[in-house]
Amino acid sequence: AEPMVQKHLESLQSSCGNGLETGALQRLTNLLLVEGLTDIQQKEHDILQVETTKGLPSTSRTIPLEKLFLPLSKVSIPPRISVTIGVAGIGKSTLVKLFVCGWAKGEISRDILFVLPLTFKELNTHEKLSAERLLCSACPHITAPGSGPAGAARTLLILDGLDEFKTPLDFSNTVVCTDPKKEIQVDNLITNIIRGNLLQEASVWVTSRPAAAGQIPSGLVDRMTEIRGLGAAEMKDFLDHVFLDNKDLSSQVLQHIRANRSLHVLCTIPGFCRISASSIAYFLKHSNDQSQEATVVPTTLSEIYSYYFKMALSGDWLEKPREALRIEQAVNTSKKLVGSLGRLAFYGLLWRKHVFYEQDMKAHGIDLSLLHSGLSTRLLLKEDMPASPAYYFSHLTIQEFLAALYYYTAAKRAIFDLFVESGVSWPKLGFLSHFRSAVQRALQAEDGQLDIFMRFLSGLLSPPVNRLLSGWLLLKDEHGGWRSQAVGALQGCLQAEHAVSWRAVNAMRCLHELQHTDTAQAVEEAMRSGTLAGMLTPMNCSALAYLLQVSDVCLEETNLSSCLTYNVCKSLLSQLLFCHSLRLDNNQFKDDVMELLGSVLSGKDCQIQRLR
């Protein structure tokens, strides 16, 4: 069996050696050791999770990658089921590559005899599998029965990207299977392996975005770790790596990012940081051109993504100039592609689908021959699989921006509800009725899955974005008449009498994207001057909850002295959790408020470190 094993090691090294960027890998060699998923991780959009926790690690306990599968103490046993979580674009697949490569070279985890890496993207291409066939697909070089990994001592099965699996795992209805030769539904196979009915000798390592990891009952998870985002020094290294040949540009981009607190927090996610950095660099390069009307420094999400798409459409990657005619042809082809990819993105988002196969592409009328253009490689990535290639957007937010572009364009002429894919619904006419419909759908989405889509849709109505994209993807000045009514629709989400929800905070962010900042500015001014008392209507409470995340006034300390009533305190509870330093003097609190605060301080999500 030795030559087979050698072949396995070589194939692993060659498959994961590609695309490993040394730039920011140091961060992945230490993972956070966490107790389980927090409330916000289970229920909210990845981007919102990062904004709320301000990109800071939730715990100070870490574990080095080389000890990930070892016992924590001399008396404990190694974990059988390990789960590593991380938001979209934080580096989960890169971490797996890093581990597999290190193991194949004999640098880490030498006590593991076999490492068998699989992705849920691959598993999606099978309807049924047996445990034995699963192992063979991960390790095609080992064919002789008995010499295979199933019988070997310590085997590690890696299942990367649970959030990309086409079927939710249902542990409450697992049909028990203990026969490794029996072909069963793939989701059932995975639940049986995790439950220990199959391959109980093997260790299993699952990676996932946080919310999807909640499918695995916490009682079955022996060890949960989390990938942390980029720290300050790492962000600088990461950008130096993105702009290899240009230190000046790298530091200019970093300055822009640091000057914008909301953006800086999101740039702790490498996948997002790369998009923002390319965008800002493109803006800096063109900000001296007189031909460009807009010299808006991109600060909102929609502005950043508009620059990114404009750069992608014009094929301008800060590289060589092309002749005008070829550019025009390329742009027209690109516009067609963006249209069809947008539909795929939108319905994918509704069905929680982030990986697509050839039949999906054909169903949405996407011309596969166009997918080799430079544009699509910036937006859509392709991974070859034995059965059918898999396509996926280069970051979740790219899918969300494309979806918003599609919805915006389609809403102008659609006569039925676009959220019903079959198109059979009550008639709906006019852009604004479609916009209101999207606001309602986003409010009802339990896990905030439409929150960022909604921000982009709002942002497409802002004047700077319209200037940037008019003639490319939008018509000039068409948004003017809709803007004020869109503001009204979003403000309708802020009137809730009870608790300020994350949906309301997101509606405030949508208003920011739309460049309507009056409410937030008034509340921020009152915070500065200490005149908040008596101002906190439901709408202003929502604005305050939003400012707790983004305002510099709350950076060192959140001062809510002399302004909180019991009801206001109650409505802001879930938001106050994330203030590091909180000042609540002279609020004449009664016992009931003290009880409320007590319940907050003992919560798993609580990040309060100082309370006055």
Coordinates of C-alpha atoms in Angstrom, one line a residue:
A1 CA 0.0 0.0 0.0
E2 CA 3.0 2.3 0.4
P3 CA 3.2 3.6 -3.2
M4 CA -0.6 4.2 -3.1
V5 CA -0.2 6.3 0.0
Q6 CA 2.7 8.2 -1.6
K7 CA 0.6 8.9 -4.6
H8 CA -2.2 10.2 -2.3
L9 CA 0.2 12.6 -0.6
E10 CA 1.5 13.9 -3.9
S11 CA -1.9 14.5 -5.3
L12 CA -3.0 16.3 -2.1
Q13 CA 0.1 18.5 -2.3
S14 CA -0.4 19.4 -5.9
S15 CA -4.2 20.1 -5.5
C16 CA -3.8 22.4 -2.4
G17 CA -0.5 24.0 -3.2
N18 CA -2.2 26.2 -5.8
G19 CA -3.7 29.5 -4.7
L20 CA -2.2 29.5 -1.3
E21 CA -1.3 33.1 -0.7
T22 CA 1.4 33.4 1.9
G23 CA 0.3 37.0 2.5
A24 CA -2.2 36.5 5.3
L25 CA -1.8 32.8 6.3
Q26 CA -0.2 33.5 9.7
R27 CA -3.6 34.4 10.9
L28 CA -5.0 31.0 10.1
T29 CA -2.4 29.1 12.2
N30 CA -4.3 30.1 15.4
L31 CA -8.0 29.5 15.7
L32 CA -10.4 30.8 18.4
L33 CA -11.7 28.1 20.7
V34 CA -15.4 28.8 21.2
E35 CA -18.1 27.3 23.3
G36 CA -20.7 27.1 20.6
L37 CA -22.8 29.5 18.4
T38 CA -24.0 32.8 19.9
D39 CA -27.5 34.0 19.3
I40 CA -26.4 36.5 16.6
Q41 CA -24.4 33.8 14.8
Q42 CA -27.4 31.6 14.5
K43 CA -29.9 34.2 13.4
E44 CA -28.2 37.0 11.5
H45 CA -26.4 37.6 8.2
D46 CA -22.6 37.2 8.2
I47 CA -22.0 40.9 7.4
L48 CA -24.3 42.0 10.3
Q49 CA -22.4 39.7 12.7
V50 CA -19.1 41.3 11.8
E51 CA -20.6 44.8 12.1
T52 CA -22.2 44.1 15.4
T53 CA -19.2 42.6 17.0
K54 CA -17.1 45.2 15.3
G55 CA -14.9 42.4 13.9
L56 CA -13.4 41.7 17.3
P57 CA -12.8 38.1 18.4
S58 CA -15.4 36.8 20.8
T59 CA -12.9 35.0 23.1
S60 CA -9.3 35.2 24.0
R61 CA -8.8 31.4 24.0
T62 CA -7.0 30.2 21.0
I63 CA -5.7 26.8 19.7
P64 CA -2.8 26.4 17.3
L65 CA -3.8 24.7 14.0
E66 CA -1.3 21.8 14.7
K67 CA -3.2 21.0 17.9
L68 CA -6.6 21.2 16.4
F69 CA -7.2 17.4 16.6
L70 CA -5.3 16.7 19.8
P71 CA -6.8 16.3 23.3
L72 CA -6.8 19.6 25.3
S73 CA -5.4 17.9 28.4
K74 CA -3.6 14.7 29.3
V75 CA -6.8 13.2 30.6
S76 CA -9.2 14.0 27.7
I77 CA -9.6 12.2 24.4
P78 CA -9.1 13.7 20.9
P79 CA -12.3 15.3 19.4
R80 CA -14.2 13.1 17.0
I81 CA -16.3 15.8 15.5
S82 CA -14.7 19.2 15.1
V83 CA -16.5 22.2 13.6
T84 CA -14.7 25.4 12.4
I85 CA -17.0 28.4 11.7
G86 CA -16.3 31.6 9.9
V87 CA -18.2 34.2 8.0
A88 CA -18.3 34.3 4.2
G89 CA -14.8 35.2 2.8
I90 CA -12.9 34.8 6.0
G91 CA -10.7 31.9 4.7
K92 CA -12.4 28.6 5.6
S93 CA -11.4 26.8 2.4
T94 CA -7.9 28.4 2.6
L95 CA -7.5 27.0 6.1
V96 CA -8.4 23.5 4.9
K97 CA -5.9 23.8 2.1
L98 CA -3.2 25.1 4.5
F99 CA -3.8 22.1 6.8
V100 CA -4.0 19.5 4.1
C101 CA -0.8 20.8 2.5
G102 CA 1.0 21.0 5.8
W103 CA -0.1 17.4 6.7
A104 CA 0.9 16.0 3.3
K105 CA 4.4 17.5 3.7
G106 CA 4.6 15.9 7.1
E107 CA 4.8 19.3 8.9
I108 CA 1.7 18.9 11.1
S109 CA -0.6 16.3 12.7
R110 CA 1.7 13.4 12.0
D111 CA -0.4 11.2 14.3
I112 CA -3.1 11.2 11.6
L113 CA -2.5 8.5 9.1
F114 CA -5.0 9.6 6.5
V115 CA -6.5 12.9 5.6
L116 CA -9.4 12.8 3.2
P117 CA -10.6 16.2 2.0
L118 CA -14.0 16.6 0.5
T119 CA -16.2 19.6 -0.2
F120 CA -19.9 19.9 0.0
K121 CA -19.7 21.3 -3.6
E122 CA -18.6 17.9 -4.7
L123 CA -21.1 16.1 -2.5
N124 CA -23.9 18.1 -4.2
T125 CA -23.2 16.2 -7.5
H126 CA -24.2 12.9 -6.0
E127 CA -27.7 11.8 -5.2
K128 CA -26.7 8.6 -3.3
L129 CA -23.5 7.4 -1.8
S130 CA -22.2 4.7 0.5
A131 CA -19.6 5.4 3.2
E132 CA -17.1 3.3 1.2
R133 CA -17.7 5.2 -2.0
L134 CA -17.4 8.5 -0.1
L135 CA -13.9 7.5 1.1
C136 CA -12.9 6.3 -2.4
S137 CA -14.0 9.6 -3.9
A138 CA -11.8 11.5 -1.4
C139 CA -8.9 9.1 -2.0
P140 CA -9.0 7.6 -5.5
H141 CA -5.5 6.3 -5.4
I142 CA -6.2 3.8 -2.7
T143 CA -8.2 1.0 -4.2
A144 CA -7.3 -2.3 -2.5
P145 CA -10.0 -3.3 0.1
G146 CA -8.6 -3.3 3.6
S147 CA -5.6 -1.1 2.6
G148 CA -8.1 1.7 2.5
P149 CA -8.4 4.5 5.1
A150 CA -11.6 2.9 6.6
G151 CA -9.6 0.2 8.4
A152 CA -6.7 2.4 9.2
A153 CA -6.1 3.9 12.7
R154 CA -6.5 7.6 12.8
T155 CA -8.3 8.9 9.7
L156 CA -9.5 12.5 9.3
L157 CA -12.4 13.1 7.0
I158 CA -12.7 16.8 6.1
L159 CA -16.1 18.2 4.9
D160 CA -15.6 21.8 3.7
G161 CA -18.4 24.2 3.3
L162 CA -21.6 22.9 5.0
D163 CA -23.4 26.1 4.1
E164 CA -23.0 25.2 0.4
F165 CA -24.7 21.8 0.8
K166 CA -28.0 21.5 -1.3
T167 CA -30.0 19.7 1.4
P168 CA -30.3 20.9 5.1
L169 CA -29.1 18.2 7.5
D170 CA -32.0 16.8 9.5
F171 CA -30.6 15.1 12.6
S172 CA -34.1 14.6 14.2
N173 CA -35.1 12.3 11.4
T174 CA -31.9 10.4 10.6
V175 CA -32.6 7.0 9.2
V176 CA -30.0 4.9 11.0
C177 CA -27.6 3.1 8.7
T178 CA -24.6 1.1 9.9
D179 CA -23.7 -0.7 6.7
P180 CA -20.7 1.1 5.0
K181 CA -21.5 -0.6 1.6
K182 CA -25.2 0.6 1.5
E183 CA -26.0 3.5 -0.9
I184 CA -28.1 6.1 0.8
Q185 CA -29.1 9.8 0.3
V186 CA -26.0 11.9 0.7
D187 CA -27.5 14.1 3.5
N188 CA -28.5 10.9 5.4
L189 CA -24.9 9.6 4.9
I190 CA -23.4 12.8 6.5
T191 CA -25.8 12.7 9.5
N192 CA -25.0 9.0 10.0
I193 CA -21.3 9.7 9.9
I194 CA -21.6 12.6 12.3
R195 CA -23.8 10.6 14.7
G196 CA -21.2 7.9 14.7
N197 CA -23.3 5.2 13.0
L198 CA -20.8 5.0 10.2
L199 CA -17.0 5.5 10.1
Q200 CA -17.0 5.8 13.9
E201 CA -13.2 5.3 13.9
A202 CA -12.7 8.4 11.8
S203 CA -12.4 11.9 13.1
V204 CA -14.5 14.4 11.1
W205 CA -13.8 18.1 10.6
V206 CA -16.6 20.3 9.2
T207 CA -16.2 23.9 8.1
S208 CA -19.2 26.2 7.7
R209 CA -20.6 29.7 7.8
P210 CA -22.0 30.2 11.4
A211 CA -25.7 30.0 10.8
A212 CA -25.5 26.7 8.8
A213 CA -23.3 25.2 11.5
G214 CA -26.4 25.4 13.7
Q215 CA -27.8 22.4 11.8
I216 CA -25.4 20.1 13.8
P217 CA -26.8 19.6 17.3
S218 CA -24.3 21.0 19.8
G219 CA -24.3 17.8 21.8
L220 CA -22.6 16.0 18.9
V221 CA -19.8 18.6 18.5
D222 CA -16.7 17.8 20.5
R223 CA -14.7 21.0 19.5
M224 CA -15.8 24.2 17.9
T225 CA -13.4 26.8 16.6
E226 CA -13.7 30.0 14.8
I227 CA -11.5 31.8 12.3
R228 CA -10.8 35.4 13.3
G229 CA -10.6 38.3 10.9
L230 CA -7.6 40.4 9.9
G231 CA -6.0 42.4 12.7
A232 CA -4.5 45.9 12.0
A233 CA -1.0 44.6 11.1
E234 CA -2.5 41.7 9.1
M235 CA -4.7 44.1 7.1
K236 CA -1.7 46.1 6.1
D237 CA 0.2 42.9 5.0
F238 CA -2.8 41.7 3.2
L239 CA -3.1 44.9 1.2
D240 CA 0.6 44.9 0.4
H241 CA 0.1 41.5 -1.0
V242 CA -2.9 42.6 -3.1
F243 CA -0.9 45.5 -4.6
L244 CA 2.4 43.6 -4.8
D245 CA 4.3 46.1 -6.9
N246 CA 2.9 49.3 -5.4
K247 CA 3.5 50.1 -1.8
D248 CA 2.2 53.7 -2.2
L249 CA -1.1 52.6 -3.5
S250 CA -1.4 50.0 -0.8
S251 CA -0.9 52.6 2.0
Q252 CA -3.3 55.1 0.3
V253 CA -6.0 52.4 0.1
L254 CA -5.4 51.6 3.8
Q255 CA -5.8 55.2 4.7
H256 CA -9.2 55.3 3.0
I257 CA -10.3 52.2 4.7
R258 CA -9.2 53.4 8.1
A259 CA -10.9 56.7 7.7
N260 CA -14.3 55.0 7.4
R261 CA -15.2 53.1 10.5
S262 CA -18.0 50.9 9.0
L263 CA -15.8 50.0 6.1
H264 CA -12.8 49.3 8.3
V265 CA -14.8 46.8 10.4
L266 CA -15.9 44.8 7.3
C267 CA -12.4 44.8 5.8
T268 CA -11.4 42.4 8.6
I269 CA -12.9 39.9 6.2
P270 CA -10.2 39.2 3.6
G271 CA -12.8 38.4 0.8
F272 CA -14.5 41.7 1.4
C273 CA -11.2 43.6 1.9
R274 CA -10.0 42.5 -1.5
I275 CA -13.1 43.8 -3.3
S276 CA -13.0 47.1 -1.4
A277 CA -9.3 47.6 -2.0
S278 CA -9.6 47.0 -5.8
S279 CA -12.5 49.4 -5.8
I280 CA -10.7 52.2 -3.9
A281 CA -7.6 51.7 -6.0
Y282 CA -9.7 52.1 -9.2
F283 CA -11.3 55.2 -7.8
L284 CA -7.9 56.7 -6.9
K285 CA -6.5 55.9 -10.3
H286 CA -9.5 57.7 -12.0
S287 CA -10.1 60.5 -9.6
N288 CA -7.9 62.9 -11.6
D289 CA -9.7 62.2 -14.9
Q290 CA -11.7 65.2 -15.8
S291 CA -14.0 63.0 -17.8
Q292 CA -15.4 61.5 -14.6
E293 CA -18.2 63.6 -13.2
A294 CA -18.2 61.7 -10.0
T295 CA -15.2 62.1 -7.8
V296 CA -17.0 60.6 -4.8
V297 CA -14.7 58.8 -2.5
P298 CA -16.5 55.4 -2.2
T299 CA -17.8 55.1 1.3
T300 CA -21.1 53.2 1.2
L301 CA -21.3 49.5 0.2
S302 CA -23.2 50.4 -3.0
E303 CA -20.5 52.9 -4.1
I304 CA -17.7 50.4 -3.5
Y305 CA -19.5 47.7 -5.5
S306 CA -20.5 50.1 -8.2
Y307 CA -16.8 51.0 -8.7
Y308 CA -15.9 47.3 -8.6
F309 CA -18.5 46.5 -11.3
K310 CA -17.5 49.5 -13.4
M311 CA -13.9 48.3 -13.3
A312 CA -15.0 44.8 -14.1
L313 CA -17.2 45.9 -17.0
S314 CA -14.6 48.0 -18.6
G315 CA -12.0 45.3 -18.2
D316 CA -9.8 47.9 -16.5
W317 CA -7.8 46.1 -13.9
L318 CA -5.2 48.8 -13.5
E319 CA -3.4 47.2 -16.4
K320 CA -2.9 47.9 -20.1
P321 CA -5.2 50.2 -22.0
R322 CA -7.3 48.8 -24.8
E323 CA -8.7 50.4 -28.0
A324 CA -12.1 51.9 -27.6
L325 CA -14.0 49.7 -30.1
R326 CA -13.0 46.5 -28.4
I327 CA -14.0 48.0 -25.1
E328 CA -17.5 48.8 -26.4
Q329 CA -18.0 45.3 -27.7
A330 CA -16.8 43.8 -24.4
V331 CA -19.1 46.1 -22.4
N332 CA -22.1 45.1 -24.4
T333 CA -21.3 41.4 -24.0
S334 CA -20.7 42.1 -20.3
K335 CA -24.0 43.8 -19.8
K336 CA -25.8 40.8 -21.2
L337 CA -23.9 38.5 -18.9
V338 CA -24.6 40.7 -15.9
G339 CA -28.3 40.5 -16.7
S340 CA -28.4 36.8 -16.8
L341 CA -26.1 36.3 -13.9
G342 CA -28.2 38.7 -11.9
R343 CA -31.3 36.5 -12.3
L344 CA -29.3 33.5 -11.2
A345 CA -28.0 35.5 -8.2
F346 CA -31.4 36.7 -7.2
Y347 CA -33.2 33.4 -7.3
G348 CA -30.1 31.7 -5.8
L349 CA -30.4 34.1 -2.9
L350 CA -34.1 33.4 -2.3
W351 CA -33.5 29.6 -2.4
R352 CA -30.3 30.0 -0.2
K353 CA -28.3 28.6 -3.1
H354 CA -24.7 29.8 -3.5
V355 CA -23.2 27.0 -5.7
F356 CA -24.6 26.4 -9.2
Y357 CA -24.0 23.6 -11.7
E358 CA -24.4 23.4 -15.5
Q359 CA -28.1 22.6 -15.4
D360 CA -28.7 25.7 -13.2
M361 CA -26.7 27.9 -15.7
K362 CA -28.7 26.6 -18.6
A363 CA -32.0 27.0 -16.8
H364 CA -31.2 30.7 -16.3
G365 CA -30.1 31.1 -19.9
I366 CA -26.5 31.8 -19.2
D367 CA -24.3 31.4 -22.2
L368 CA -21.4 29.2 -20.9
S369 CA -19.1 30.4 -23.7
L370 CA -19.2 33.9 -22.2
L371 CA -18.0 32.7 -18.9
H372 CA -14.4 32.7 -19.9
S373 CA -14.2 36.5 -20.2
G374 CA -12.2 38.5 -17.7
L375 CA -15.4 39.9 -16.3
S376 CA -16.9 36.6 -15.2
T377 CA -13.7 35.5 -13.5
R378 CA -13.9 38.5 -11.2
L379 CA -17.6 37.8 -10.4
L380 CA -18.0 34.0 -10.9
L381 CA -15.5 31.3 -10.1
K382 CA -15.5 27.8 -11.6
E383 CA -14.3 24.6 -9.9
D384 CA -14.0 21.5 -12.0
M385 CA -15.6 18.4 -10.5
P386 CA -15.8 14.9 -11.8
A387 CA -19.6 15.1 -12.5
S388 CA -20.2 18.7 -13.5
P389 CA -18.2 21.9 -12.9
A390 CA -19.4 24.0 -10.0
Y391 CA -19.9 27.8 -10.4
Y392 CA -20.0 30.2 -7.4
F393 CA -19.8 34.0 -6.9
S394 CA -16.4 35.2 -5.8
H395 CA -18.0 36.5 -2.6
L396 CA -21.5 36.3 -1.1
T397 CA -21.8 40.1 -1.5
I398 CA -21.1 39.9 -5.2
Q399 CA -24.1 37.6 -5.5
E400 CA -26.2 40.1 -3.4
F401 CA -25.1 43.1 -5.5
L402 CA -25.9 41.3 -8.8
A403 CA -29.3 40.2 -7.3
A404 CA -30.1 43.8 -6.4
L405 CA -29.1 45.0 -9.9
Y406 CA -31.4 42.4 -11.4
Y407 CA -34.3 43.3 -9.2
Y408 CA -33.8 47.0 -9.7
T409 CA -33.9 46.6 -13.5
A410 CA -36.7 44.0 -13.6
A411 CA -38.9 46.0 -11.1
K412 CA -39.3 48.8 -13.6
R413 CA -41.2 46.7 -16.1
A414 CA -42.4 43.6 -14.1
I415 CA -46.1 43.2 -13.8
F416 CA -46.0 40.3 -11.3
D417 CA -44.3 39.8 -7.9
L418 CA -40.6 39.0 -8.7
F419 CA -40.2 37.0 -5.5
V420 CA -42.5 34.3 -7.0
E421 CA -40.2 32.6 -9.5
S422 CA -43.0 31.0 -11.4
G423 CA -44.3 34.5 -12.1
V424 CA -47.9 33.6 -11.0
S425 CA -49.0 36.2 -8.5
W426 CA -51.3 39.1 -8.1
P427 CA -50.4 41.9 -10.5
K428 CA -47.7 44.3 -9.1
L429 CA -47.0 47.4 -11.1
G430 CA -44.4 50.1 -10.9
F431 CA -40.9 50.2 -9.4
L432 CA -42.1 51.5 -6.0
S433 CA -44.6 48.7 -5.4
H434 CA -41.8 46.2 -6.1
F435 CA -39.5 48.2 -3.8
R436 CA -42.0 48.1 -0.9
S437 CA -42.5 44.4 -1.6
A438 CA -38.7 43.8 -1.2
V439 CA -38.7 45.8 2.1
Q440 CA -41.5 43.6 3.4
R441 CA -39.8 40.4 2.3
A442 CA -36.5 41.5 4.0
L443 CA -38.4 42.3 7.2
Q444 CA -40.0 38.8 7.2
A445 CA -36.8 36.9 6.4
E446 CA -35.9 35.1 9.6
D447 CA -32.2 35.1 9.3
G448 CA -31.7 38.5 7.7
Q449 CA -30.7 36.7 4.5
L450 CA -32.0 39.7 2.4
D451 CA -30.4 42.4 4.5
I452 CA -27.4 43.2 2.3
F453 CA -29.5 42.7 -0.9
M454 CA -31.8 45.4 0.5
R455 CA -28.9 47.8 1.2
F456 CA -27.7 47.4 -2.4
L457 CA -31.2 47.9 -3.7
S458 CA -31.5 51.1 -1.7
G459 CA -28.0 52.2 -2.7
L460 CA -28.9 52.0 -6.4
L461 CA -31.3 54.9 -5.8
S462 CA -28.6 57.2 -4.4
P463 CA -27.4 60.0 -6.7
P464 CA -23.6 59.1 -6.6
V465 CA -24.3 55.5 -7.5
N466 CA -26.6 56.6 -10.3
R467 CA -23.9 58.9 -11.7
L468 CA -21.4 56.1 -11.5
L469 CA -23.5 53.5 -13.3
S470 CA -25.6 55.6 -15.6
G471 CA -25.0 54.5 -19.2
W472 CA -23.5 51.3 -17.9
L473 CA -26.1 49.5 -15.8
L474 CA -28.6 52.2 -15.0
L475 CA -30.4 55.0 -16.8
K476 CA -29.4 58.6 -16.0
D477 CA -31.4 60.3 -13.3
E478 CA -34.2 57.8 -13.4
H479 CA -34.1 57.3 -9.6
G480 CA -35.0 60.9 -8.7
G481 CA -38.8 60.5 -8.5
W482 CA -38.6 57.2 -6.5
R483 CA -36.1 58.2 -3.9
S484 CA -38.3 60.1 -1.4
Q485 CA -40.9 57.3 -1.4
A486 CA -38.3 54.7 -1.0
V487 CA -37.1 56.6 2.1
G488 CA -40.7 56.6 3.4
A489 CA -40.9 52.8 2.9
L490 CA -37.7 52.2 4.8
Q491 CA -38.7 54.6 7.6
G492 CA -41.8 52.5 8.0
C493 CA -39.6 49.7 9.4
L494 CA -38.4 51.9 12.2
Q495 CA -41.7 52.5 14.0
A496 CA -41.9 49.3 16.0
E497 CA -43.0 49.9 19.5
H498 CA -41.2 47.0 21.2
A499 CA -37.6 46.0 20.8
V500 CA -35.3 47.6 18.2
S501 CA -34.7 44.6 15.9
W502 CA -31.7 43.9 13.7
R503 CA -34.0 44.5 10.8
A504 CA -34.6 48.1 12.0
V505 CA -30.8 48.6 12.3
N506 CA -30.5 47.3 8.8
A507 CA -33.2 49.7 7.6
M508 CA -31.1 52.6 9.0
R509 CA -28.1 51.2 7.0
C510 CA -30.3 51.2 3.9
L511 CA -31.2 54.8 4.5
H512 CA -27.4 55.5 4.8
E513 CA -26.9 53.8 1.5
L514 CA -29.6 55.9 0.0
Q515 CA -27.8 59.0 1.3
H516 CA -30.7 59.9 3.6
T517 CA -28.9 60.6 7.0
D518 CA -31.1 63.3 8.7
T519 CA -32.4 61.0 11.5
A520 CA -29.0 59.6 12.3
Q521 CA -27.4 63.0 12.3
A522 CA -30.0 64.5 14.6
V523 CA -29.6 61.7 17.2
E524 CA -25.8 61.8 16.9
E525 CA -25.8 65.6 17.5
A526 CA -28.0 65.1 20.6
M527 CA -25.6 62.4 21.9
R528 CA -22.7 64.8 21.5
S529 CA -24.4 67.6 23.3
G530 CA -26.0 65.4 26.0
T531 CA -29.6 66.3 25.0
L532 CA -31.0 62.8 24.1
A533 CA -33.5 62.8 27.0
G534 CA -37.0 62.9 25.8
M535 CA -35.9 62.5 22.1
L536 CA -36.1 58.7 22.0
T537 CA -39.1 57.9 19.9
P538 CA -39.2 54.4 18.3
M539 CA -37.6 55.8 15.2
N540 CA -34.8 57.6 17.1
C541 CA -34.2 54.5 19.1
S542 CA -33.5 52.6 15.9
A543 CA -31.2 55.4 14.9
L544 CA -29.4 55.2 18.2
A545 CA -29.0 51.4 17.9
Y546 CA -27.4 52.0 14.5
L547 CA -25.1 54.7 15.9
L548 CA -23.9 52.4 18.7
Q549 CA -22.3 50.4 15.8
V550 CA -21.0 53.2 13.6
S551 CA -20.6 56.5 15.4
D552 CA -17.3 57.8 16.6
V553 CA -19.2 59.3 19.6
C554 CA -19.5 55.7 20.9
L555 CA -16.0 54.7 20.1
E556 CA -14.4 55.2 23.5
E557 CA -17.5 55.1 25.6
T558 CA -21.2 54.9 25.0
N559 CA -22.7 57.6 27.2
L560 CA -26.4 57.2 27.8
S561 CA -26.7 59.1 31.0
S562 CA -29.9 60.8 32.1
C563 CA -31.9 59.7 29.0
L564 CA -33.1 56.1 29.4
T565 CA -36.5 55.1 30.6
Y566 CA -37.4 51.5 31.3
N567 CA -39.1 51.1 27.9
V568 CA -36.2 52.6 26.0
C569 CA -33.7 50.5 27.9
K570 CA -35.8 47.4 27.2
S571 CA -36.1 48.2 23.5
L572 CA -32.3 48.7 23.1
L573 CA -31.2 45.7 25.2
S574 CA -30.1 43.4 22.4
Q575 CA -28.0 46.3 21.0
L576 CA -26.4 47.4 24.3
L577 CA -24.8 44.0 24.6
F578 CA -22.2 45.0 22.1
C579 CA -21.0 48.2 23.7
H580 CA -17.6 47.7 25.2
S581 CA -17.9 50.6 27.6
L582 CA -21.3 51.8 28.7
R583 CA -22.2 54.7 30.9
L584 CA -25.7 54.8 32.4
D585 CA -25.5 57.4 35.2
N586 CA -28.5 59.4 36.6
N587 CA -31.2 57.3 34.9
Q588 CA -33.2 56.8 38.1
F589 CA -33.4 53.1 37.3
K590 CA -35.8 51.0 39.3
D591 CA -35.2 47.4 40.2
D592 CA -36.9 46.1 37.1
V593 CA -34.3 47.8 34.9
M594 CA -31.5 46.3 37.1
E595 CA -33.0 42.9 36.5
L596 CA -33.0 43.6 32.8
L597 CA -29.3 44.7 32.8
G598 CA -28.4 41.7 34.9
S599 CA -29.9 39.4 32.3
V600 CA -27.8 41.1 29.6
L601 CA -24.5 40.8 31.5
S602 CA -24.9 37.1 31.9
G603 CA -25.7 36.6 28.1
K604 CA -23.4 34.6 25.9
D605 CA -23.2 37.5 23.3
C606 CA -22.4 40.1 25.9
Q607 CA -19.3 42.2 25.1
I608 CA -19.7 44.8 27.9
Q609 CA -16.4 45.2 29.7
R610 CA -17.0 48.5 31.7
L611 CA -20.3 49.6 33.0
R612 CA -21.0 52.8 35.0

